[in-house]
């Protein structure tokens, strides 16, 4: 392979990383190629390594507050990349996006209240609601020829029947959709008509391939901003999830007060020194790295689509417009759905995420993480080819 930095294979074993070191516990064997947990096997931008190293060399790691400099870097980033003008006063910081979603659910909805999600969707969307005594209301996406769209007619019925909030995944994991302005406008019209609060998970918003464009839901209009709480982060974008730094963007003063009051009640606050150093460096100096990454990821996606078309045309792939996960429809493989994940693990030696963990609509599907050097993808595909030929 060439000298592209993303081609470099970095050995992550024995670093206590979930994706490689956690496979034994989760999948029951060690010798599998891990393509499940959504982080990437790439080194993060060198500017981030440098910032963290310099901060480490100082050697004093006492309490830190989040400096205005960090917020300024966040504001500049979203203005430049997504055309979104964020007031720094709207920003809070959370250790992750999922914690942020949880705070918003706890602060803005009541126990047992109904909250909408759109499966197949990132499994913690179910967990956050169920573990906190909220009622999950499903508005499944609709799939036509591998392209998923929202079922607005059903969503309107649900809104009409009374819900306070919706957890909205944009871009969408696992189906890889980057919602268009027309789709967002339709959702926005319903949100305003029925007075729903949107808790938007935009963690994937920087990972959008050329040709698609992410539009932050809250940026649609000042009115919509008042109905929206957004969480995003440098974690997926720059592969720094282990540094636990995420942003909450809350334009509505009452929402902000309620969420901040909850954080105070739970004594959650503060930021990690290394997360702040890394996040600021990434937002300030990571754009070029990200642009190269996107080209590489899109090529990985093309490669998988092309090769699977050759070796396993029975597996259909949802058209990816962003993210680094692919949603594989394996329903025509002829393997019982309950045995599908075991087939990939035990017969092919590949650990994908099990489709049904994304909701009932994910039965018969697997999610493949393509955030890795192409040589690993090649290896996975040849293992799969062999396993299929033995069927
Ligand atoms: C939609 C979505 N939200 C949130 C996360 C992770 O959030 P965090 O690790 O920041 O809590 C992921 C990770 O895969 C994700 O896909």
mmCIF file of C-alpha atoms and ligand atoms in Angstrom:
data_model
loop_
_atom_site.group_PDB
_atom_site.id
_atom_site.type_symbol
_atom_site.label_atom_id
_atom_site.label_comp_id
_atom_site.label_asym_id
_atom_site.label_seq_id
_atom_site.Cartn_x
_atom_site.Cartn_y
_atom_site.Cartn_z
ATOM 1 C CA UNK A 1 0.000 0.000 0.000
ATOM 2 C CA UNK A 2 1.167 3.561 -0.655
ATOM 3 C CA UNK A 3 2.321 6.256 1.690
ATOM 4 C CA UNK A 4 -1.136 7.526 2.594
ATOM 5 C CA UNK A 5 -1.187 7.906 6.401
ATOM 6 C CA UNK A 6 -4.541 6.155 6.561
ATOM 7 C CA UNK A 7 -3.008 3.047 4.978
ATOM 8 C CA UNK A 8 -0.732 2.641 7.981
ATOM 9 C CA UNK A 9 -1.774 -0.271 10.182
ATOM 10 C CA UNK A 10 -1.471 0.717 13.836
ATOM 11 C CA UNK A 11 -1.411 -2.150 16.308
ATOM 12 C CA UNK A 12 -4.107 -1.315 18.862
ATOM 13 C CA UNK A 13 -3.971 -4.605 20.732
ATOM 14 C CA UNK A 14 -3.065 -4.374 24.408
ATOM 15 C CA UNK A 15 -4.058 -0.717 24.628
ATOM 16 C CA UNK A 16 -7.280 -1.545 26.556
ATOM 17 C CA UNK A 17 -9.299 -0.434 23.547
ATOM 18 C CA UNK A 18 -12.844 -1.742 23.338
ATOM 19 C CA UNK A 19 -12.753 -2.523 19.636
ATOM 20 C CA UNK A 20 -9.716 -4.854 19.608
ATOM 21 C CA UNK A 21 -9.161 -5.842 23.223
ATOM 22 C CA UNK A 22 -12.868 -6.210 23.971
ATOM 23 C CA UNK A 23 -13.651 -8.762 21.253
ATOM 24 C CA UNK A 24 -12.898 -11.794 23.383
ATOM 25 C CA UNK A 25 -15.436 -10.801 25.990
ATOM 26 C CA UNK A 26 -18.110 -9.714 23.527
ATOM 27 C CA UNK A 27 -17.693 -12.198 20.675
ATOM 28 C CA UNK A 28 -16.127 -15.117 22.541
ATOM 29 C CA UNK A 29 -12.982 -15.340 20.454
ATOM 30 C CA UNK A 30 -9.878 -13.307 19.925
ATOM 31 C CA UNK A 31 -8.882 -14.064 16.358
ATOM 32 C CA UNK A 32 -11.455 -11.918 14.645
ATOM 33 C CA UNK A 33 -11.068 -8.724 12.666
ATOM 34 C CA UNK A 34 -12.955 -6.174 14.753
ATOM 35 C CA UNK A 35 -15.262 -4.008 12.654
ATOM 36 C CA UNK A 36 -17.855 -3.201 15.262
ATOM 37 C CA UNK A 37 -17.454 -0.350 17.813
ATOM 38 C CA UNK A 38 -17.549 2.964 15.943
ATOM 39 C CA UNK A 39 -14.069 4.317 16.364
ATOM 40 C CA UNK A 40 -11.381 4.273 13.723
ATOM 41 C CA UNK A 41 -8.034 2.487 13.633
ATOM 42 C CA UNK A 42 -6.231 5.625 12.406
ATOM 43 C CA UNK A 43 -3.908 7.870 14.368
ATOM 44 C CA UNK A 44 -5.596 11.167 15.057
ATOM 45 C CA UNK A 45 -4.175 14.360 13.466
ATOM 46 C CA UNK A 46 -0.566 14.994 14.484
ATOM 47 C CA UNK A 47 -1.572 18.483 15.695
ATOM 48 C CA UNK A 48 -3.702 16.741 18.310
ATOM 49 C CA UNK A 49 -0.911 14.412 19.417
ATOM 50 C CA UNK A 50 1.351 17.471 19.714
ATOM 51 C CA UNK A 51 -1.156 19.475 21.764
ATOM 52 C CA UNK A 52 -1.773 16.584 24.169
ATOM 53 C CA UNK A 53 1.951 15.822 24.490
ATOM 54 C CA UNK A 54 2.803 19.443 25.222
ATOM 55 C CA UNK A 55 0.091 19.638 27.845
ATOM 56 C CA UNK A 56 1.306 16.351 29.380
ATOM 57 C CA UNK A 57 4.842 17.658 29.610
ATOM 58 C CA UNK A 58 3.701 20.474 31.851
ATOM 59 C CA UNK A 59 3.185 17.821 34.498
ATOM 60 C CA UNK A 60 0.624 19.638 36.647
ATOM 61 C CA UNK A 61 -2.916 18.450 36.077
ATOM 62 C CA UNK A 62 -5.049 20.303 38.575
ATOM 63 C CA UNK A 63 -8.665 21.393 38.144
ATOM 64 C CA UNK A 64 -9.336 23.128 34.871
ATOM 65 C CA UNK A 65 -12.214 25.169 33.487
ATOM 66 C CA UNK A 66 -13.170 25.210 29.829
ATOM 67 C CA UNK A 67 -11.416 28.257 28.393
ATOM 68 C CA UNK A 68 -13.220 30.729 26.127
ATOM 69 C CA UNK A 69 -10.582 29.764 23.541
ATOM 70 C CA UNK A 70 -12.115 26.288 23.294
ATOM 71 C CA UNK A 71 -15.600 27.651 22.709
ATOM 72 C CA UNK A 72 -14.221 30.049 20.125
ATOM 73 C CA UNK A 73 -12.646 27.101 18.284
ATOM 74 C CA UNK A 74 -16.007 25.273 18.382
ATOM 75 C CA UNK A 75 -17.898 28.304 17.085
ATOM 76 C CA UNK A 76 -15.386 28.907 14.273
ATOM 77 C CA UNK A 77 -15.439 25.253 13.269
ATOM 78 C CA UNK A 78 -19.217 24.997 12.876
ATOM 79 C CA UNK A 79 -19.385 28.359 11.113
ATOM 80 C CA UNK A 80 -16.720 27.305 8.591
ATOM 81 C CA UNK A 81 -17.766 23.670 8.096
ATOM 82 C CA UNK A 82 -21.548 23.777 8.463
ATOM 83 C CA UNK A 83 -22.475 27.439 8.032
ATOM 84 C CA UNK A 84 -23.953 27.466 11.530
ATOM 85 C CA UNK A 85 -23.611 30.579 13.701
ATOM 86 C CA UNK A 86 -23.449 29.400 17.313
ATOM 87 C CA UNK A 87 -23.586 31.884 20.185
ATOM 88 C CA UNK A 88 -20.906 30.782 22.718
ATOM 89 C CA UNK A 89 -23.488 31.361 25.446
ATOM 90 C CA UNK A 90 -25.420 28.355 24.095
ATOM 91 C CA UNK A 91 -22.549 25.926 24.706
ATOM 92 C CA UNK A 92 -22.176 23.373 27.462
ATOM 93 C CA UNK A 93 -19.681 20.510 27.627
ATOM 94 C CA UNK A 94 -20.382 16.888 28.373
ATOM 95 C CA UNK A 95 -18.086 13.856 28.560
ATOM 96 C CA UNK A 96 -19.864 12.298 25.596
ATOM 97 C CA UNK A 97 -22.802 12.716 23.273
ATOM 98 C CA UNK A 98 -24.766 9.876 24.875
ATOM 99 C CA UNK A 99 -24.425 11.455 28.337
ATOM 100 C CA UNK A 100 -25.638 14.688 26.725
ATOM 101 C CA UNK A 101 -28.707 12.980 25.246
ATOM 102 C CA UNK A 102 -29.410 11.499 28.662
ATOM 103 C CA UNK A 103 -29.190 14.867 30.435
ATOM 104 C CA UNK A 104 -31.551 16.395 27.886
ATOM 105 C CA UNK A 105 -34.060 13.553 28.235
ATOM 106 C CA UNK A 106 -33.961 13.801 32.034
ATOM 107 C CA UNK A 107 -34.212 17.582 32.101
ATOM 108 C CA UNK A 108 -36.758 18.144 29.336
ATOM 109 C CA UNK A 109 -39.141 15.201 29.650
ATOM 110 C CA UNK A 110 -41.038 13.584 32.515
ATOM 111 C CA UNK A 111 -40.967 9.946 33.642
ATOM 112 C CA UNK A 112 -43.081 7.711 31.399
ATOM 113 C CA UNK A 113 -43.421 10.420 28.794
ATOM 114 C CA UNK A 114 -43.310 9.239 25.188
ATOM 115 C CA UNK A 115 -40.204 10.035 23.160
ATOM 116 C CA UNK A 116 -39.820 9.265 19.449
ATOM 117 C CA UNK A 117 -36.860 7.487 17.853
ATOM 118 C CA UNK A 118 -36.345 6.318 14.268
ATOM 119 C CA UNK A 119 -35.034 2.761 14.104
ATOM 120 C CA UNK A 120 -32.975 1.047 12.946
ATOM 121 C CA UNK A 121 -30.925 3.349 15.125
ATOM 122 C CA UNK A 122 -27.855 3.522 17.353
ATOM 123 C CA UNK A 123 -28.697 1.172 20.270
ATOM 124 C CA UNK A 124 -28.184 3.690 23.129
ATOM 125 C CA UNK A 125 -31.195 5.628 21.808
ATOM 126 C CA UNK A 126 -33.346 2.782 23.176
ATOM 127 C CA UNK A 127 -31.259 2.415 26.331
ATOM 128 C CA UNK A 128 -31.254 6.101 27.277
ATOM 129 C CA UNK A 129 -35.051 6.139 27.217
ATOM 130 C CA UNK A 130 -35.708 2.725 28.718
ATOM 131 C CA UNK A 131 -33.175 3.025 31.545
ATOM 132 C CA UNK A 132 -34.661 6.375 32.493
ATOM 133 C CA UNK A 133 -38.276 5.294 32.534
ATOM 134 C CA UNK A 134 -39.363 7.074 29.352
ATOM 135 C CA UNK A 135 -41.609 5.394 26.804
ATOM 136 C CA UNK A 136 -40.029 4.575 23.457
ATOM 137 C CA UNK A 137 -42.212 5.415 20.478
ATOM 138 C CA UNK A 138 -40.837 4.015 17.251
ATOM 139 C CA UNK A 139 -41.167 5.785 13.924
ATOM 140 C CA UNK A 140 -39.180 3.339 11.781
ATOM 141 C CA UNK A 141 -37.384 4.596 8.714
ATOM 142 C CA UNK A 142 -38.652 3.322 5.400
ATOM 143 C CA UNK A 143 -36.277 1.596 3.014
ATOM 144 C CA UNK A 144 -36.679 1.625 -0.724
ATOM 145 C CA UNK A 145 -33.896 0.054 -2.800
ATOM 146 C CA UNK A 146 -31.306 0.580 -0.088
ATOM 147 C CA UNK A 147 -32.200 4.227 0.566
ATOM 148 C CA UNK A 148 -33.839 5.059 3.853
ATOM 149 C CA UNK A 149 -36.257 7.920 4.344
ATOM 150 C CA UNK A 150 -38.431 9.179 7.174
ATOM 151 C CA UNK A 151 -42.065 8.144 7.384
ATOM 152 C CA UNK A 152 -43.539 11.629 7.827
ATOM 153 C CA UNK A 153 -47.168 10.528 7.645
ATOM 154 C CA UNK A 154 -46.682 8.180 10.577
ATOM 155 C CA UNK A 155 -44.564 10.739 12.410
ATOM 156 C CA UNK A 156 -47.360 13.287 12.162
ATOM 157 C CA UNK A 157 -49.811 10.740 13.605
ATOM 158 C CA UNK A 158 -47.431 10.151 16.484
ATOM 159 C CA UNK A 159 -46.891 13.863 17.116
ATOM 160 C CA UNK A 160 -50.633 14.429 16.988
ATOM 161 C CA UNK A 161 -51.185 11.724 19.587
ATOM 162 C CA UNK A 162 -48.922 13.665 21.970
ATOM 163 C CA UNK A 163 -45.178 13.421 22.490
ATOM 164 C CA UNK A 164 -42.867 15.890 24.172
ATOM 165 C CA UNK A 165 -39.615 15.034 22.449
ATOM 166 C CA UNK A 166 -37.793 13.181 19.712
ATOM 167 C CA UNK A 167 -34.241 11.814 19.628
ATOM 168 C CA UNK A 168 -33.070 12.633 16.120
ATOM 169 C CA UNK A 169 -29.974 11.037 14.599
ATOM 170 C CA UNK A 170 -28.479 13.311 11.929
ATOM 171 C CA UNK A 171 -26.573 12.043 9.999
ATOM 172 C CA UNK A 172 -28.090 8.682 10.716
ATOM 173 C CA UNK A 173 -26.255 5.721 12.219
ATOM 174 C CA UNK A 174 -26.475 2.998 10.942
ATOM 175 C CA UNK A 175 -28.189 3.757 7.619
ATOM 176 C CA UNK A 176 -25.672 6.405 6.523
ATOM 177 C CA UNK A 177 -28.229 9.015 5.505
ATOM 178 C CA UNK A 178 -27.338 12.701 5.511
ATOM 179 C CA UNK A 179 -30.763 14.315 5.667
ATOM 180 C CA UNK A 180 -31.499 16.806 2.902
ATOM 181 C CA UNK A 181 -32.814 20.312 3.462
ATOM 182 C CA UNK A 182 -36.208 19.237 2.096
ATOM 183 C CA UNK A 183 -36.415 16.400 4.620
ATOM 184 C CA UNK A 184 -35.297 18.615 7.495
ATOM 185 C CA UNK A 185 -37.798 21.298 6.494
ATOM 186 C CA UNK A 186 -40.609 18.743 6.578
ATOM 187 C CA UNK A 187 -39.550 17.572 10.012
ATOM 188 C CA UNK A 188 -39.230 21.175 11.184
ATOM 189 C CA UNK A 189 -42.761 21.993 10.032
ATOM 190 C CA UNK A 190 -44.140 19.099 12.109
ATOM 191 C CA UNK A 191 -42.007 20.024 15.109
ATOM 192 C CA UNK A 192 -43.377 23.565 15.096
ATOM 193 C CA UNK A 193 -46.944 22.479 14.410
ATOM 194 C CA UNK A 194 -47.010 20.088 17.386
ATOM 195 C CA UNK A 195 -44.547 21.852 19.711
ATOM 196 C CA UNK A 196 -42.090 18.950 19.963
ATOM 197 C CA UNK A 197 -38.551 19.309 21.350
ATOM 198 C CA UNK A 198 -35.864 17.767 19.160
ATOM 199 C CA UNK A 199 -32.817 16.327 20.883
ATOM 200 C CA UNK A 200 -30.467 16.141 17.904
ATOM 201 C CA UNK A 201 -27.499 13.791 17.923
ATOM 202 C CA UNK A 202 -25.181 15.288 15.303
ATOM 203 C CA UNK A 203 -22.036 13.418 16.325
ATOM 204 C CA UNK A 204 -21.530 12.271 12.704
ATOM 205 C CA UNK A 205 -22.051 15.698 11.184
ATOM 206 C CA UNK A 206 -18.444 16.226 10.112
ATOM 207 C CA UNK A 207 -18.213 12.815 8.485
ATOM 208 C CA UNK A 208 -20.157 13.545 5.345
ATOM 209 C CA UNK A 209 -18.912 12.568 1.907
ATOM 210 C CA UNK A 210 -18.458 15.024 -0.942
ATOM 211 C CA UNK A 211 -21.811 15.318 -2.680
ATOM 212 C CA UNK A 212 -23.839 15.387 0.530
ATOM 213 C CA UNK A 213 -24.104 18.308 2.940
ATOM 214 C CA UNK A 214 -25.002 18.220 6.607
ATOM 215 C CA UNK A 215 -27.392 20.939 7.705
ATOM 216 C CA UNK A 216 -27.600 21.342 11.488
ATOM 217 C CA UNK A 217 -31.268 20.989 12.413
ATOM 218 C CA UNK A 218 -31.094 23.974 14.783
ATOM 219 C CA UNK A 219 -29.713 26.171 12.005
ATOM 220 C CA UNK A 220 -32.905 25.930 9.930
ATOM 221 C CA UNK A 221 -34.463 28.983 11.606
ATOM 222 C CA UNK A 222 -34.353 30.878 14.906
ATOM 223 C CA UNK A 223 -37.751 29.376 15.707
ATOM 224 C CA UNK A 224 -36.510 25.819 15.194
ATOM 225 C CA UNK A 225 -33.391 26.592 17.251
ATOM 226 C CA UNK A 226 -35.717 27.273 20.199
ATOM 227 C CA UNK A 227 -37.094 23.725 19.835
ATOM 228 C CA UNK A 228 -33.729 21.996 19.460
ATOM 229 C CA UNK A 229 -30.955 20.816 21.728
ATOM 230 C CA UNK A 230 -27.948 19.594 19.721
ATOM 231 C CA UNK A 231 -25.037 17.398 20.739
ATOM 232 C CA UNK A 232 -21.918 17.038 18.634
ATOM 233 C CA UNK A 233 -18.259 16.382 19.291
ATOM 234 C CA UNK A 234 -14.754 16.134 17.905
ATOM 235 C CA UNK A 235 -14.700 12.467 19.015
ATOM 236 C CA UNK A 236 -15.801 10.638 15.857
ATOM 237 C CA UNK A 237 -14.471 13.329 13.550
ATOM 238 C CA UNK A 238 -10.882 13.187 14.778
ATOM 239 C CA UNK A 239 -10.893 9.729 16.389
ATOM 240 C CA UNK A 240 -10.514 10.978 19.953
ATOM 241 C CA UNK A 241 -13.514 9.316 21.634
ATOM 242 C CA UNK A 242 -11.319 8.162 24.526
ATOM 243 C CA UNK A 243 -10.679 11.783 25.506
ATOM 244 C CA UNK A 244 -14.320 12.373 26.423
ATOM 245 C CA UNK A 245 -15.088 15.817 25.136
ATOM 246 C CA UNK A 246 -18.435 16.742 23.561
ATOM 247 C CA UNK A 247 -20.528 19.843 23.014
ATOM 248 C CA UNK A 248 -24.116 20.594 23.884
ATOM 249 C CA UNK A 249 -25.635 23.513 21.955
ATOM 250 C CA UNK A 250 -28.768 24.858 23.606
ATOM 251 C CA UNK A 251 -30.188 28.087 22.161
ATOM 252 C CA UNK A 252 -33.359 28.001 24.285
ATOM 253 C CA UNK A 253 -32.675 29.710 27.627
ATOM 254 C CA UNK A 254 -35.234 27.656 29.530
ATOM 255 C CA UNK A 255 -33.849 24.375 28.143
ATOM 256 C CA UNK A 256 -30.364 25.539 29.109
ATOM 257 C CA UNK A 257 -31.409 26.404 32.641
ATOM 258 C CA UNK A 258 -33.120 23.062 33.124
ATOM 259 C CA UNK A 259 -30.164 21.074 31.797
ATOM 260 C CA UNK A 260 -27.632 23.104 33.808
ATOM 261 C CA UNK A 261 -29.755 22.697 36.957
ATOM 262 C CA UNK A 262 -29.749 18.933 36.411
ATOM 263 C CA UNK A 263 -25.965 18.892 35.986
ATOM 264 C CA UNK A 264 -25.639 20.826 39.219
ATOM 265 C CA UNK A 265 -27.964 18.421 41.041
ATOM 266 C CA UNK A 266 -25.889 15.495 39.796
ATOM 267 C CA UNK A 267 -22.589 17.344 40.475
ATOM 268 C CA UNK A 268 -21.516 16.788 36.888
ATOM 269 C CA UNK A 269 -19.274 19.435 35.480
ATOM 270 C CA UNK A 270 -15.745 20.266 34.602
ATOM 271 C CA UNK A 271 -13.779 19.155 31.601
ATOM 272 C CA UNK A 272 -10.780 16.902 31.126
ATOM 273 C CA UNK A 273 -7.511 18.684 30.505
ATOM 274 C CA UNK A 274 -6.505 16.439 27.622
ATOM 275 C CA UNK A 275 -9.928 16.499 26.009
ATOM 276 C CA UNK A 276 -9.858 20.272 25.910
ATOM 277 C CA UNK A 277 -6.289 20.403 24.564
ATOM 278 C CA UNK A 278 -7.097 17.800 21.910
ATOM 279 C CA UNK A 279 -10.464 19.233 20.926
ATOM 280 C CA UNK A 280 -9.175 22.766 20.574
ATOM 281 C CA UNK A 281 -6.200 21.692 18.445
ATOM 282 C CA UNK A 282 -8.425 19.513 16.278
ATOM 283 C CA UNK A 283 -11.005 22.219 15.664
ATOM 284 C CA UNK A 284 -8.349 24.831 14.968
ATOM 285 C CA UNK A 285 -5.944 22.826 12.854
ATOM 286 C CA UNK A 286 -7.579 19.547 11.877
ATOM 287 C CA UNK A 287 -9.551 20.556 8.764
ATOM 288 C CA UNK A 288 -6.997 19.365 6.245
ATOM 289 C CA UNK A 289 -6.633 15.995 7.977
ATOM 290 C CA UNK A 290 -10.404 15.595 7.999
ATOM 291 C CA UNK A 291 -10.711 16.405 4.296
ATOM 292 C CA UNK A 292 -8.152 13.694 3.456
ATOM 293 C CA UNK A 293 -9.899 11.272 5.802
ATOM 294 C CA UNK A 294 -13.221 11.814 4.039
ATOM 295 C CA UNK A 295 -11.686 11.009 0.669
ATOM 296 C CA UNK A 296 -10.178 7.833 2.143
ATOM 297 C CA UNK A 297 -13.408 6.740 3.826
ATOM 298 C CA UNK A 298 -15.457 7.324 0.715
ATOM 299 C CA UNK A 299 -12.982 5.219 -1.238
ATOM 300 C CA UNK A 300 -13.259 2.492 1.436
ATOM 301 C CA UNK A 301 -17.027 2.567 1.026
ATOM 302 C CA UNK A 302 -16.748 2.333 -2.774
ATOM 303 C CA UNK A 303 -14.299 -0.532 -2.432
ATOM 304 C CA UNK A 304 -16.635 -2.519 -0.179
ATOM 305 C CA UNK A 305 -19.647 -1.868 -2.420
ATOM 306 C CA UNK A 306 -17.699 -2.982 -5.489
ATOM 307 C CA UNK A 307 -16.119 -6.062 -3.889
ATOM 308 C CA UNK A 308 -19.259 -7.225 -2.134
ATOM 309 C CA UNK A 309 -21.073 -6.853 -5.446
ATOM 310 C CA UNK A 310 -18.576 -9.365 -6.837
ATOM 311 C CA UNK A 311 -18.228 -11.857 -3.973
ATOM 312 C CA UNK A 312 -21.589 -11.593 -2.248
ATOM 313 C CA UNK A 313 -24.194 -9.916 -4.445
ATOM 314 C CA UNK A 314 -26.865 -11.262 -2.059
ATOM 315 C CA UNK A 315 -25.678 -8.686 0.499
ATOM 316 C CA UNK A 316 -27.153 -5.257 -0.227
ATOM 317 C CA UNK A 317 -25.620 -2.069 1.134
ATOM 318 C CA UNK A 318 -27.523 1.085 1.990
ATOM 319 C CA UNK A 319 -26.078 3.989 -0.025
ATOM 320 C CA UNK A 320 -23.663 5.677 2.373
ATOM 321 C CA UNK A 321 -23.712 9.491 2.269
ATOM 322 C CA UNK A 322 -21.560 9.834 5.345
ATOM 323 C CA UNK A 323 -20.331 8.136 8.572
ATOM 324 C CA UNK A 324 -17.799 5.295 8.578
ATOM 325 C CA UNK A 325 -20.297 2.512 9.049
ATOM 326 C CA UNK A 326 -22.046 0.495 6.360
ATOM 327 C CA UNK A 327 -25.433 -1.101 6.850
ATOM 328 C CA UNK A 328 -25.390 -4.521 5.247
ATOM 329 C CA UNK A 329 -28.681 -6.157 4.361
ATOM 330 C CA UNK A 330 -27.898 -9.875 4.696
ATOM 331 C CA UNK A 331 -31.456 -11.138 4.548
ATOM 332 C CA UNK A 332 -30.886 -12.924 1.258
ATOM 333 C CA UNK A 333 -27.817 -14.830 2.404
ATOM 334 C CA UNK A 334 -29.993 -17.755 3.400
ATOM 335 C CA UNK A 335 -28.651 -17.779 6.972
ATOM 336 C CA UNK A 336 -31.209 -17.642 9.804
ATOM 337 C CA UNK A 337 -31.122 -14.145 11.277
ATOM 338 C CA UNK A 338 -30.261 -15.433 14.774
ATOM 339 C CA UNK A 339 -27.176 -17.156 13.382
ATOM 340 C CA UNK A 340 -25.954 -14.348 11.155
ATOM 341 C CA UNK A 341 -23.593 -12.661 13.579
ATOM 342 C CA UNK A 342 -22.148 -16.043 14.635
ATOM 343 C CA UNK A 343 -21.592 -16.866 10.966
ATOM 344 C CA UNK A 344 -19.508 -13.732 10.479
ATOM 345 C CA UNK A 345 -17.608 -14.284 13.732
ATOM 346 C CA UNK A 346 -17.076 -18.039 13.739
ATOM 347 C CA UNK A 347 -16.945 -18.813 10.024
ATOM 348 C CA UNK A 348 -15.510 -15.617 8.522
ATOM 349 C CA UNK A 349 -13.533 -14.320 11.507
ATOM 350 C CA UNK A 350 -15.048 -10.834 11.337
ATOM 351 C CA UNK A 351 -16.778 -9.020 14.185
ATOM 352 C CA UNK A 352 -19.567 -6.780 12.895
ATOM 353 C CA UNK A 353 -22.255 -5.115 15.012
ATOM 354 C CA UNK A 354 -25.385 -7.269 15.186
ATOM 355 C CA UNK A 355 -28.247 -5.662 13.273
ATOM 356 C CA UNK A 356 -31.009 -6.477 15.730
ATOM 357 C CA UNK A 357 -29.281 -4.381 18.418
ATOM 358 C CA UNK A 358 -30.456 -1.392 16.315
ATOM 359 C CA UNK A 359 -34.081 -2.440 16.821
ATOM 360 C CA UNK A 360 -36.375 -5.047 15.271
ATOM 361 C CA UNK A 361 -35.943 -3.387 11.867
ATOM 362 C CA UNK A 362 -32.287 -4.461 12.000
ATOM 363 C CA UNK A 363 -32.977 -8.211 12.008
ATOM 364 C CA UNK A 364 -31.021 -9.778 9.172
ATOM 365 C CA UNK A 365 -28.592 -6.848 8.977
ATOM 366 C CA UNK A 366 -25.012 -6.304 10.122
ATOM 367 C CA UNK A 367 -23.156 -3.029 10.601
ATOM 368 C CA UNK A 368 -19.628 -2.875 9.233
ATOM 369 C CA UNK A 369 -17.132 -0.280 10.457
ATOM 370 C CA UNK A 370 -14.918 0.857 7.577
ATOM 371 C CA UNK A 371 -12.801 3.289 9.620
ATOM 372 C CA UNK A 372 -9.621 1.306 9.086
ATOM 373 C CA UNK A 373 -6.806 0.844 6.561
ATOM 374 C CA UNK A 374 -7.980 -0.599 3.256
ATOM 375 C CA UNK A 375 -5.701 -3.610 3.730
ATOM 376 C CA UNK A 376 -7.847 -4.692 6.712
ATOM 377 C CA UNK A 377 -10.969 -4.319 4.634
ATOM 378 C CA UNK A 378 -9.388 -6.439 1.903
ATOM 379 C CA UNK A 379 -8.548 -9.054 4.506
ATOM 380 C CA UNK A 380 -12.104 -9.044 5.828
ATOM 381 C CA UNK A 381 -13.550 -9.401 2.337
ATOM 382 C CA UNK A 382 -11.322 -12.314 1.422
ATOM 383 C CA UNK A 383 -12.224 -14.041 4.705
ATOM 384 C CA UNK A 384 -15.858 -13.494 3.853
ATOM 385 C CA UNK A 385 -15.415 -14.820 0.331
ATOM 386 C CA UNK A 386 -13.910 -18.027 1.731
ATOM 387 C CA UNK A 387 -16.598 -18.444 4.351
ATOM 388 C CA UNK A 388 -19.355 -17.958 1.772
ATOM 389 C CA UNK A 389 -17.801 -20.473 -0.601
ATOM 390 C CA UNK A 390 -17.956 -23.066 2.205
ATOM 391 C CA UNK A 391 -21.687 -22.500 2.762
HETATM 392 C C1 LIG B 1 -25.327 8.353 16.777
HETATM 393 C C2 LIG B 1 -24.255 8.235 17.815
HETATM 394 N N1 LIG B 1 -24.312 8.995 18.917
HETATM 395 C C3 LIG B 1 -23.368 8.935 19.875
HETATM 396 C C4 LIG B 1 -22.299 8.069 19.760
HETATM 397 C C5 LIG B 1 -21.258 8.004 20.819
HETATM 398 O O1 LIG B 1 -21.351 9.025 21.706
HETATM 399 P P1 LIG B 1 -20.351 9.225 22.905
HETATM 400 O O2 LIG B 1 -19.314 8.153 22.854
HETATM 401 O O3 LIG B 1 -19.780 10.576 22.685
HETATM 402 O O4 LIG B 1 -21.194 9.165 24.122
HETATM 403 C C6 LIG B 1 -22.209 7.247 18.635
HETATM 404 C C7 LIG B 1 -21.100 6.286 18.522
HETATM 405 O O5 LIG B 1 -21.117 5.391 17.729
HETATM 406 C C8 LIG B 1 -23.199 7.343 17.644
HETATM 407 O O6 LIG B 1 -23.149 6.592 16.548
#
